[in-house]
Coordinates of C-alpha atoms in Angstrom, one line a residue:
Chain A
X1 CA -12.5 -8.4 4.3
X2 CA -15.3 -10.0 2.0
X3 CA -14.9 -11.4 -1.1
X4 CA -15.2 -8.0 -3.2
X5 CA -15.1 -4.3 -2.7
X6 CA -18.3 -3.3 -3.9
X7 CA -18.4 0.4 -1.8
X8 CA -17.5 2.0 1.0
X9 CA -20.5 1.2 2.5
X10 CA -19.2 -2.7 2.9
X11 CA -15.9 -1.1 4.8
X12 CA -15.4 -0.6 9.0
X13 CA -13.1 1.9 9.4
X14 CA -10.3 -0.9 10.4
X15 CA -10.9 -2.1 7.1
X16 CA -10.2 1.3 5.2
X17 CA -6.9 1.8 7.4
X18 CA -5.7 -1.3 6.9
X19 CA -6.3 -0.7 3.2
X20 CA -4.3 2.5 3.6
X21 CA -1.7 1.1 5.6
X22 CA -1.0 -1.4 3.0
X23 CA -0.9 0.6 0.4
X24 CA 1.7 2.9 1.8
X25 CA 3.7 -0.4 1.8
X26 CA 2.6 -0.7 -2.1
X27 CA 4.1 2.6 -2.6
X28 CA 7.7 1.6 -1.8
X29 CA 7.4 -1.2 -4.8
X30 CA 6.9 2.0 -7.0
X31 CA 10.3 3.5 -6.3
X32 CA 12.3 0.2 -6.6
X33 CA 14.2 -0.5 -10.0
X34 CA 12.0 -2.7 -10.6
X35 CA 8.9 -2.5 -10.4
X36 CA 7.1 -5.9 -9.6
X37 CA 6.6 -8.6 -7.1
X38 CA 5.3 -12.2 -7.8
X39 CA 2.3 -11.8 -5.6
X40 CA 0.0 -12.6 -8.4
X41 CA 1.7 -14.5 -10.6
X42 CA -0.3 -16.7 -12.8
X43 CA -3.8 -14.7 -11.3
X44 CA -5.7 -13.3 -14.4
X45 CA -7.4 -9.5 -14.1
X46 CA -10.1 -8.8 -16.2
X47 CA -10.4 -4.8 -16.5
X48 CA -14.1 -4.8 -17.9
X49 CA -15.2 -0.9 -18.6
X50 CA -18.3 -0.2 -20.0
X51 CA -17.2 3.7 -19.7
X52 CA -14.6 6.1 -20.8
X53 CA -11.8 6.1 -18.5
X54 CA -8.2 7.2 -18.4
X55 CA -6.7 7.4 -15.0
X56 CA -9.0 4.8 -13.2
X57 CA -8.5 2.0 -16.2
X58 CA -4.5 2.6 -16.6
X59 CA -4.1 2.6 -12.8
X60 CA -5.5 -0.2 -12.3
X61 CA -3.8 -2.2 -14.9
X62 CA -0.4 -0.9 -13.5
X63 CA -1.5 -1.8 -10.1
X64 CA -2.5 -5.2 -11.4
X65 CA 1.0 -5.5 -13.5
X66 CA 2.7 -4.7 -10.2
X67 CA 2.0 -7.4 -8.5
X68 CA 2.7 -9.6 -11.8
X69 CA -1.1 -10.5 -13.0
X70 CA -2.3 -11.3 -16.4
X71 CA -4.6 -8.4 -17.5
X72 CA -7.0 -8.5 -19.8
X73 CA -8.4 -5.3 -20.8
X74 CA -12.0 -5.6 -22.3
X75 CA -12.5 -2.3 -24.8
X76 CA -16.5 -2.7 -24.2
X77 CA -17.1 -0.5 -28.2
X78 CA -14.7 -3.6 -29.4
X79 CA -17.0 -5.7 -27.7
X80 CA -19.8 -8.5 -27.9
X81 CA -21.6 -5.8 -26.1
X82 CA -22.4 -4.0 -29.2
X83 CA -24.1 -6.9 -30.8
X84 CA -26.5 -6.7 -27.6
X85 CA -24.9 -9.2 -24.9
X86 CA -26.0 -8.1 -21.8
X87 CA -23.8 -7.8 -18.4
X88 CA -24.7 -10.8 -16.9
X89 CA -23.8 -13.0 -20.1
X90 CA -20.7 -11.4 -21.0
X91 CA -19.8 -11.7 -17.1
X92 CA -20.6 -15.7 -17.1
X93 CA -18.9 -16.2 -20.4
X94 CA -16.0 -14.1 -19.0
X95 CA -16.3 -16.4 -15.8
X96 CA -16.0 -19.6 -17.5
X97 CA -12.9 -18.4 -18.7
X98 CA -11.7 -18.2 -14.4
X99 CA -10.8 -14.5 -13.9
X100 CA -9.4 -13.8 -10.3
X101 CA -10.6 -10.9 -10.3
X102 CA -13.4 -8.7 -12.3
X103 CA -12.8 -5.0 -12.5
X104 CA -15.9 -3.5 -13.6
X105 CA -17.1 0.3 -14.5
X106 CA -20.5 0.2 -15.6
X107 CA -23.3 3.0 -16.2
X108 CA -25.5 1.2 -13.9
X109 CA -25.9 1.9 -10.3
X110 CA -25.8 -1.6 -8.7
X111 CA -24.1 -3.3 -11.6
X112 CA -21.2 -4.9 -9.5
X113 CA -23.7 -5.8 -6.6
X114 CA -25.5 -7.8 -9.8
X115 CA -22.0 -9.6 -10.7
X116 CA -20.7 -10.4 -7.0
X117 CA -23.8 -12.4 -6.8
X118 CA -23.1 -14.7 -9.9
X119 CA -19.9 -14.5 -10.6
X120 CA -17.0 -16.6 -7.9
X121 CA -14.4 -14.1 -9.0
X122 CA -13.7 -11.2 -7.2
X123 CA -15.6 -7.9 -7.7
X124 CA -14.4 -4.9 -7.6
X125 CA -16.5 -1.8 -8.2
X126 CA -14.5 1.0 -10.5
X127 CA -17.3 3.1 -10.8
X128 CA -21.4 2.2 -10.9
X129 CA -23.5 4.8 -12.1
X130 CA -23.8 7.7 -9.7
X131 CA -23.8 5.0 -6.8
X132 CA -19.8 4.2 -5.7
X133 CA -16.6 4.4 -6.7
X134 CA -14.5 3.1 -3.5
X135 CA -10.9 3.1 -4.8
X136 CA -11.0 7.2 -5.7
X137 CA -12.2 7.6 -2.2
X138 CA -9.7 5.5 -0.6
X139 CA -6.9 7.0 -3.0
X140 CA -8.2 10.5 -1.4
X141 CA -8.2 9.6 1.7
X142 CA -4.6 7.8 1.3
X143 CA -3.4 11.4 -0.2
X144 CA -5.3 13.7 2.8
X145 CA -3.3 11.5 5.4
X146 CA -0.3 11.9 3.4
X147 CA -0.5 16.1 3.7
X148 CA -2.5 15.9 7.0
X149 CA -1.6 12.5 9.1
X150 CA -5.2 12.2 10.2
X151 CA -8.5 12.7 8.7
X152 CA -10.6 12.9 11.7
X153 CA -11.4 16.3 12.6
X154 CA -10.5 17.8 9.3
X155 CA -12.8 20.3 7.4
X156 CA -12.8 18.6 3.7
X157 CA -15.3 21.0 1.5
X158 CA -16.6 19.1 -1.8
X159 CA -17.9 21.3 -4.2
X160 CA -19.1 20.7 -7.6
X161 CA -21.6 18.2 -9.4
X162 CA -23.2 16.5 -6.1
X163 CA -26.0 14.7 -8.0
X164 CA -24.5 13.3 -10.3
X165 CA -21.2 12.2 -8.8
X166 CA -20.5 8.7 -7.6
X167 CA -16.7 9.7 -5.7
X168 CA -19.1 12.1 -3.9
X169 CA -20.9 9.6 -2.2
X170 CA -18.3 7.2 -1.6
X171 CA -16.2 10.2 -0.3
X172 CA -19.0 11.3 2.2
X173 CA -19.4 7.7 3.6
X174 CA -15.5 7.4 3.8
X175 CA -14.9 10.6 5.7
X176 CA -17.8 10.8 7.7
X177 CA -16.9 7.1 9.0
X178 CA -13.6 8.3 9.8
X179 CA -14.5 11.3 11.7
X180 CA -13.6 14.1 9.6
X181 CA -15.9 17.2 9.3
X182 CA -17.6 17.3 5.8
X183 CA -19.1 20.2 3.6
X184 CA -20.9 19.6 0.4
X185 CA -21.3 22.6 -1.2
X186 CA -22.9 23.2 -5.1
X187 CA -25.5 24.5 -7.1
X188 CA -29.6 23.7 -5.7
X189 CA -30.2 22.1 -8.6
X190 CA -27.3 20.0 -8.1
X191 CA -27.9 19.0 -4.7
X192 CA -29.4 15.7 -4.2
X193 CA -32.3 15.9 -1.3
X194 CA -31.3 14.9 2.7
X195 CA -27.8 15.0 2.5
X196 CA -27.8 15.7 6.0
X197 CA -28.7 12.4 7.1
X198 CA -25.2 11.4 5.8
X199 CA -23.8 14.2 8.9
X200 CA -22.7 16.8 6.6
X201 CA -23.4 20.1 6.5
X202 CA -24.8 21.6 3.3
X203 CA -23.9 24.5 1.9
X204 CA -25.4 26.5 -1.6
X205 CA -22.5 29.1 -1.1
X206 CA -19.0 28.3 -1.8
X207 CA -17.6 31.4 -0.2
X208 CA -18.8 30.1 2.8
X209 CA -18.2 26.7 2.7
X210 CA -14.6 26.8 2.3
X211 CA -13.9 29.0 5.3
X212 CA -10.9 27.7 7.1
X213 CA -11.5 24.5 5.2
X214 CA -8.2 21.9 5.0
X215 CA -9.0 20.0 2.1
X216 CA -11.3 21.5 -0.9
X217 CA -12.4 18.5 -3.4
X218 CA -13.6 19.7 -6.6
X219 CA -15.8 17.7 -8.5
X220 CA -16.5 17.8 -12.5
X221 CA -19.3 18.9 -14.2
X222 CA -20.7 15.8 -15.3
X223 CA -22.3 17.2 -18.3
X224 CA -22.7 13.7 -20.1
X225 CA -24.9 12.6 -17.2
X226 CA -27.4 15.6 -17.5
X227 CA -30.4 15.4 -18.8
X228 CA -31.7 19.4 -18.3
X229 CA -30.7 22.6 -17.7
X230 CA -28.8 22.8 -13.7
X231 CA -27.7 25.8 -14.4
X232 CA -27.8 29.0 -16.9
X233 CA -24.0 28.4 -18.3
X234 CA -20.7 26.9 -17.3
X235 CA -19.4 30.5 -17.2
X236 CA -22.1 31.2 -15.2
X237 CA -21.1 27.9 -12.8
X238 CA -17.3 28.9 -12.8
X239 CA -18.5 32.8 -11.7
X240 CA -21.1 31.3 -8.8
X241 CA -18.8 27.6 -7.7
X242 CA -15.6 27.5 -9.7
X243 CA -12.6 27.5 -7.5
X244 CA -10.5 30.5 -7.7
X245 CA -7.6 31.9 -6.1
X246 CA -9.7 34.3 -4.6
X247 CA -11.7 31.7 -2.8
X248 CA -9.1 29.4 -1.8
X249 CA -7.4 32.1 -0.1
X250 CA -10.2 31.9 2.4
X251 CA -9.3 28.6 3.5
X252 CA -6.5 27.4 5.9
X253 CA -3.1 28.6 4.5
X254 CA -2.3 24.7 4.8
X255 CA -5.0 24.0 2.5
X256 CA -5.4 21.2 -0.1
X257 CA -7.3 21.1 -3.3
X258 CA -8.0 18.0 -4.6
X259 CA -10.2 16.5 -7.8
X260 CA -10.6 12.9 -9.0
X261 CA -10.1 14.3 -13.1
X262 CA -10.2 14.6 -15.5
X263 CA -10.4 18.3 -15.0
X264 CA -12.4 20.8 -17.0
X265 CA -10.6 23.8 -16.9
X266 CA -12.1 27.4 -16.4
X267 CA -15.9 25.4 -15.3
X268 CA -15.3 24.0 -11.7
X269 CA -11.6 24.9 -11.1
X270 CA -9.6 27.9 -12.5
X271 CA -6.2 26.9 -14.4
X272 CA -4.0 28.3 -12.2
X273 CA -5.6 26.5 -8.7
X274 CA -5.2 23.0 -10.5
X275 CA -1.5 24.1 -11.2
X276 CA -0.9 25.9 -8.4
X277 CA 1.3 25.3 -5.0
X278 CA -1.9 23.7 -3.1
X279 CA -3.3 21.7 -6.4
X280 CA -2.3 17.5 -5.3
X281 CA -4.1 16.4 -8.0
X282 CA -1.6 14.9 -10.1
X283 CA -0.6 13.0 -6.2
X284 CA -3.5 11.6 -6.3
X285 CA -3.6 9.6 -9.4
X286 CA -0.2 8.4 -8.5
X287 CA -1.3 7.5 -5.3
X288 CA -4.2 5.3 -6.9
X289 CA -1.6 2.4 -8.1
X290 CA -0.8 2.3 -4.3
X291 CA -3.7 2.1 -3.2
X292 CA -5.2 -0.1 -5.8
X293 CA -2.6 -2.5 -5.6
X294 CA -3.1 -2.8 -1.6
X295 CA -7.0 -3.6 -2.4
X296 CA -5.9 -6.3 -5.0
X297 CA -3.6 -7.8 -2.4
X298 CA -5.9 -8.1 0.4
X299 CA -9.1 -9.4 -1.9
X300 CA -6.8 -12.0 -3.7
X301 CA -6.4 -14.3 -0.7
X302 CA -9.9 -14.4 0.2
X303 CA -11.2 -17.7 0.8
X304 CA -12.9 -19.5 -2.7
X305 CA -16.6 -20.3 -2.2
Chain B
X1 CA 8.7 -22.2 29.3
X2 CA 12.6 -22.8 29.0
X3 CA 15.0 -20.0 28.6
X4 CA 18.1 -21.3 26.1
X5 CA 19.6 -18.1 25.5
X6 CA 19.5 -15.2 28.3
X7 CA 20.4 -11.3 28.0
X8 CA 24.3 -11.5 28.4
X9 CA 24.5 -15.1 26.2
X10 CA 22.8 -13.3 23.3
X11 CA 25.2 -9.8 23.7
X12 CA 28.2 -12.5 23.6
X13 CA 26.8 -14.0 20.7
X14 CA 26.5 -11.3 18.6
X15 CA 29.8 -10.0 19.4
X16 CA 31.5 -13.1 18.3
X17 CA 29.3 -13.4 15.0
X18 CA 30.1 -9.5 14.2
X19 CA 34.4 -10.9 14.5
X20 CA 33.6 -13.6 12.4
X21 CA 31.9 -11.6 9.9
X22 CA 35.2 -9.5 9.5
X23 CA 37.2 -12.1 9.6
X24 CA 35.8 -13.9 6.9
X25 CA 35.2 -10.7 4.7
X26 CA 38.6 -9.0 5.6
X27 CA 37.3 -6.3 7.0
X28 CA 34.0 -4.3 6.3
X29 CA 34.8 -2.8 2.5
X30 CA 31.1 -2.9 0.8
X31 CA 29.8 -4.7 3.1
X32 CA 25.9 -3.6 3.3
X33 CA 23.4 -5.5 6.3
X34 CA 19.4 -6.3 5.5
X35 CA 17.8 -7.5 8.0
X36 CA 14.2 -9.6 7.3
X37 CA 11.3 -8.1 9.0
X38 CA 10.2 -8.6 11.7
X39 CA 13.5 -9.3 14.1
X40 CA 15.9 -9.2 11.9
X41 CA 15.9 -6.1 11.5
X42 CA 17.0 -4.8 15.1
X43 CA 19.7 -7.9 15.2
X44 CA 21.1 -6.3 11.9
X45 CA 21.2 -2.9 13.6
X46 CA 22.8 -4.2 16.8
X47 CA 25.8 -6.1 14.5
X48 CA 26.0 -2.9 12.3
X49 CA 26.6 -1.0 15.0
X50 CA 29.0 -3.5 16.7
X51 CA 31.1 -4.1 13.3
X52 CA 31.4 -0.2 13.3
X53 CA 32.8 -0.2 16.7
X54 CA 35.4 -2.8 16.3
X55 CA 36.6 -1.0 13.2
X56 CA 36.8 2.5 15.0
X57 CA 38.9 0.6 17.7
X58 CA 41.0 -0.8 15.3
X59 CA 42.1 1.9 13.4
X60 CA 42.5 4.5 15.9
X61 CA 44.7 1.8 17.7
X62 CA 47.9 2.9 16.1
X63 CA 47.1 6.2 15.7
X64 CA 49.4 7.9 18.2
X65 CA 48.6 12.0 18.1
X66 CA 47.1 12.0 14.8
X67 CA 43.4 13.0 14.3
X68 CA 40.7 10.6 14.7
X69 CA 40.4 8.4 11.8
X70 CA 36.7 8.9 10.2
X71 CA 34.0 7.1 11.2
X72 CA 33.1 3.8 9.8
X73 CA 29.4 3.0 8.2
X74 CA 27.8 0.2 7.4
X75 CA 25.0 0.5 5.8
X76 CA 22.2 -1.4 6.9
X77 CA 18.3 -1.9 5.1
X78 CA 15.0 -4.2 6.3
X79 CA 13.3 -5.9 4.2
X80 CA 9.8 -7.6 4.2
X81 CA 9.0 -10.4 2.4
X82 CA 5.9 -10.7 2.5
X83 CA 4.8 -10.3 -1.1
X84 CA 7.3 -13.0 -1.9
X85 CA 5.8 -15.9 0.4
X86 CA 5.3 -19.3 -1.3
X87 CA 2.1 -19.9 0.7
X88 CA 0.2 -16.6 0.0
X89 CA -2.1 -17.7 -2.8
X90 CA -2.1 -21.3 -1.9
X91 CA -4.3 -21.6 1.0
X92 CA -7.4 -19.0 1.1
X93 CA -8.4 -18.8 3.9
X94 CA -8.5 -15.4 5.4
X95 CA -6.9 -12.0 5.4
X96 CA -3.4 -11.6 4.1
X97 CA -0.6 -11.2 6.1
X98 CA 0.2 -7.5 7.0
X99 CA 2.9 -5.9 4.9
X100 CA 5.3 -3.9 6.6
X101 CA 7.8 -1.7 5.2
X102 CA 11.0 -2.4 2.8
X103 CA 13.6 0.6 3.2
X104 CA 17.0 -0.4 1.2
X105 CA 18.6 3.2 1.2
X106 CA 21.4 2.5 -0.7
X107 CA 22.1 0.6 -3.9
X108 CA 22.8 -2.8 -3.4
X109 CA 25.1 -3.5 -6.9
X110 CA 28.5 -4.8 -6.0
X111 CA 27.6 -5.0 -2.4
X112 CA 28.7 -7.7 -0.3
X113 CA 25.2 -8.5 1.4
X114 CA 24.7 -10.2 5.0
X115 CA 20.9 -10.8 5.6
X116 CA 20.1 -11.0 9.0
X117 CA 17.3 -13.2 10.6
X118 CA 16.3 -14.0 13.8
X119 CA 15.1 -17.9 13.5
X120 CA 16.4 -19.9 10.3
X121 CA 13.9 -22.9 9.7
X122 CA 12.1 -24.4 6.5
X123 CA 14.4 -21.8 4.7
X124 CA 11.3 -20.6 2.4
X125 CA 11.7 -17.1 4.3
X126 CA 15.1 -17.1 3.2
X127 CA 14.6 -18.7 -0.6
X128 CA 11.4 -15.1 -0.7
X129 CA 14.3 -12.7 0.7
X130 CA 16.4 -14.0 -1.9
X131 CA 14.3 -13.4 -4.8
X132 CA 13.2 -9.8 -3.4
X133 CA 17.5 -9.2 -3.0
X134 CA 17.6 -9.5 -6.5
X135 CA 15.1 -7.8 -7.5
X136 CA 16.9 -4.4 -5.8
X137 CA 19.9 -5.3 -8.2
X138 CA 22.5 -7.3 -8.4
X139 CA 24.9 -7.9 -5.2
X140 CA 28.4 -9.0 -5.3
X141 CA 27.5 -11.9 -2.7
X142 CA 24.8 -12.6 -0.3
X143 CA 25.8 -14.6 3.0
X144 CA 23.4 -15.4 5.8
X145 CA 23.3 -14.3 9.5
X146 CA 21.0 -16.0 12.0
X147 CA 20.5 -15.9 15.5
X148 CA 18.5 -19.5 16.0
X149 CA 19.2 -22.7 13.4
X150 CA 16.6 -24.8 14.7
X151 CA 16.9 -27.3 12.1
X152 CA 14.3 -28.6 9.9
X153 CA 14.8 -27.4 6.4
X154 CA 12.9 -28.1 3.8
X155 CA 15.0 -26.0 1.0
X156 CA 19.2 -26.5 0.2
X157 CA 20.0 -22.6 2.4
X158 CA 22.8 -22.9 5.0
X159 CA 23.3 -20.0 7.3
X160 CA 26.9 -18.8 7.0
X161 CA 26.8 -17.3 10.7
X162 CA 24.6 -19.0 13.0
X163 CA 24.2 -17.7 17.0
X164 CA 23.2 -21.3 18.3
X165 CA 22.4 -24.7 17.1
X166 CA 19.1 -25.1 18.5
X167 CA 17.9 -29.1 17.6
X168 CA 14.0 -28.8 18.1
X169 CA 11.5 -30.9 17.5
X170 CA 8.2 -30.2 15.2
X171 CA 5.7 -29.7 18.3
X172 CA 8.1 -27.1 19.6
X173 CA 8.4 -23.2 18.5
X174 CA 11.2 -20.9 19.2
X175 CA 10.4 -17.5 20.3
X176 CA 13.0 -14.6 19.7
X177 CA 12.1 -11.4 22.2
X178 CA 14.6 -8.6 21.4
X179 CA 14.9 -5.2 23.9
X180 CA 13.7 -3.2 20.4
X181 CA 10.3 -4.6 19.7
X182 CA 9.3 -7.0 23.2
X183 CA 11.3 -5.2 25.9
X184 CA 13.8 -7.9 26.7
X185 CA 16.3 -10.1 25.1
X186 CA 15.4 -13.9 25.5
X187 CA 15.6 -16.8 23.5
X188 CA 13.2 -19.6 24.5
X189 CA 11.2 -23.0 23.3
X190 CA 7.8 -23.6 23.5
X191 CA 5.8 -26.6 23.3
X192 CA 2.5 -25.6 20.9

């Protein structure tokens, strides 16, 4: 593996199951009585999040305490940042210090390609812009092989806020390298052009997207991230692409439904499908220390440039 | 290639460490087995199984007409160490070392533990399964169960139950094959 996870993009498919593999290892350390081994004793973790973020931020630092690293969490509104540093000084002053490893979620599309290339600790990408965010795919992927022991030749439907979303993309390249069947499914105006070329199918009609589907993936409406009107009202979105009972009853009686969070209830997914018997989505955030962990362990040994 | 330990030797051998393990212990009262991945693990199995034999023998020997008495169990866990190595951070220069699973299904508190490896040789695999042990709890006693002492240590561990003194030098390895994980059971030396 290189030196950082920067997307999915940078992954063969040996790499993401060897990822996986280890991180079903990871998830055994989770039911011990105690919780830790010295795998990264004395190796400092520098959470650096330049956006809101609950489940992504606190998994990671569990992940990171897991394996016994020192980890510094770096409140970006506390932060030098406000005064005007930019990214690449507060990463080299941050370097100077001799992090491990650099977690960084950052408005930017691009911004952890930026820091791999000046900074010798290890990069990996929480969340750029509306580029990648590789550990929310893997952690879905981890949790679909969990319910389903394979992903190739599944039919996994993701519905919701395509443009905008970053675990969209890094779900697409993840599954389609893998071999699963993939849907993408949301409003036109949502719909970022030539999708196709990614070997999906495309779909403005969630009623027929989810058809026999195995896993549905809802994505939020990312309304901070508009700037325009996509559509006439979220009611309007929940009557058109919200996931129902109604429409999940269409799919495979095996069915999944899945969504990174945080979840807005009564716009892309009705209360009682998030809470109900096929809703995994509370799996899936416990399933990100796992996998998490397993992507610390196999980037901290990488060799030192 | 040679051959120091055949099929039938290494049967024998764990037959006799399996009566020595109940003859030191008096018997098999909370006495739990963890074998260290990878090979351990089927030699803990094979002794587990043995040590519940001999018991079964034993006490239905003066049984007469009465029912059978219950069955014995020894419980018996693997453990990886992997995460515990000495040498993980200290030389970069690749991938990591795969991680295979840890399954202790029982609480090891109070438990007199035998961990069971195949080769014993610096000792650091043994110091890392000693720090994971603990970590599960806190055992009554831990002894050691090996197949192969080939000497060399580089840490203060003793095996309580060793298979075969095997004096080797540095520019030789010792390979364990087991029927469970390489089809046969052989124990032989190899000049790297």
């Amino acid at each position: 593996m290189k030196k950082d996870l920067l997307g999915i993009d940078d992954l063969s498919s040996e790499e993401i199951y060897l990822i996986l593999d280890t991180a079903e290892a990871m998830r055994e350390i989770g039911q011990r009585p105690i919780k830790k081994v010295p795998t990264l004793r004395g190796k400092t973790v520098v959470n650096l999040f330049y956006e809101p973020s609950t489940r992504t931020r606190t998994s990671f630092e569990i992940a990171e305490k897991r394996l016994s690293a020192d980890t510094l969490n770096i409140a970006v509104a506390a932060s030098s940042v406000l005064k005007g540093e930019t990214l690449v000084d507060t990463a080299m002053n941050l370097e100077a210090m001799a992090p491990h490893v650099i977690v960084l979620r950052h408005a930017s599309s691009g911004a952890c390609y930026l820091l791999s290339r000046i900074c010798k600790s290890r990069i990996i990408n929480a969340g750029d812009g509306m580029h990648e965010h590789p550990t929310q795919a893997l952690l879905d992927a981890f949790t679909i092989r969990e319910h389903k022991k394979r992903i190739e030749g599944l039919k996994v439907v993701i519905v919701g806020d395509l443009l905008h979303s970053r675990v969209l993309r890094s779900n697409v390249l993840l599954l389609t390298r893998l071999g699963a069947d993939v849907w993408i499914c949301g409003p036109p105006t949502l719909l970022p052009t030539g999708m196709e070329q990614f070997g999906v199918h495309v779909s403005t009609s969630v009623d027929e997207a989810v058809v026999d589907a195995d896993v549905i993936m809802m994505l939020r409406i990312q309304q901070e991230r508009m700037q325009g009107a996509f559509f006439p009202s979220l009611r309007e979105y929940f009557n058109t692409f919200g996931m129902t009972e109604a429409r999940v009853a269409r799919a495979r009686p095996d069915v999944i439904i899945m969504h990174p969070g945080p979840i807005n209830r009564g716009v892309e997914i009705a209360s009682e499908v998030a809470d109900g018997p096929y809703s995994v989505i509370l799996e899936q955030v416990a399933n990100g220390v796992s996998v998490r962990m397993s992507v610390l362990y196999l980037l901290a040994g990488q060799k030192e440039d | 290639m040679p051959v120091v330990m055949d099929a039938d030797r290494i049967s024998r051998t764990l037959m006799r460490i399996a009566h020595e393990i109940l003859e030191r212990n008096r018997g098999v009262e909370d006495l739990a087995l963890v074998g260290i991945r990878t090979r351990g693990v089927p030699i803990a199995r094979r002794l587990a199984q043995i040590i519940q034999d001999i018991q079964q023998r034993d006490s239905s020997r003066g049984s007469g007409g009465e029912p059978a008495p219950p069955k014995v169990e020894v419980p018996t866990g693997s453990l990886d160490i992997t995460l515990y190595r000495d040498d993980l951070m200290r030389y970069p220069v690749g991938p990591q070392p795969v991680i295979r699973h840890t399954d202790i299904p029982f609480s090891i508190d109070d438990k007199r533990i035998l961990l069971v490896d195949d080769v014993l040789y610096t000792g650091r695999t043994i110091r890392a399964a000693l720090d994971a042990l603990i970590d599960f709890g806190r055992p009554k006693s831990i002894q050691l169960v090996v197949l192969v002492d080939r000497g060399h240590r580089e840490l203060p561990i003793k095996a309580d139950y060793v298979g075969r003194n095997l004096p080797t030098s540095l520019s030789q390895s010792v390979q364990v094959h087991l029927m469970e994980i390489d089809g046969r059971d052989e124990v032989e030396i190899q000049e790297s």
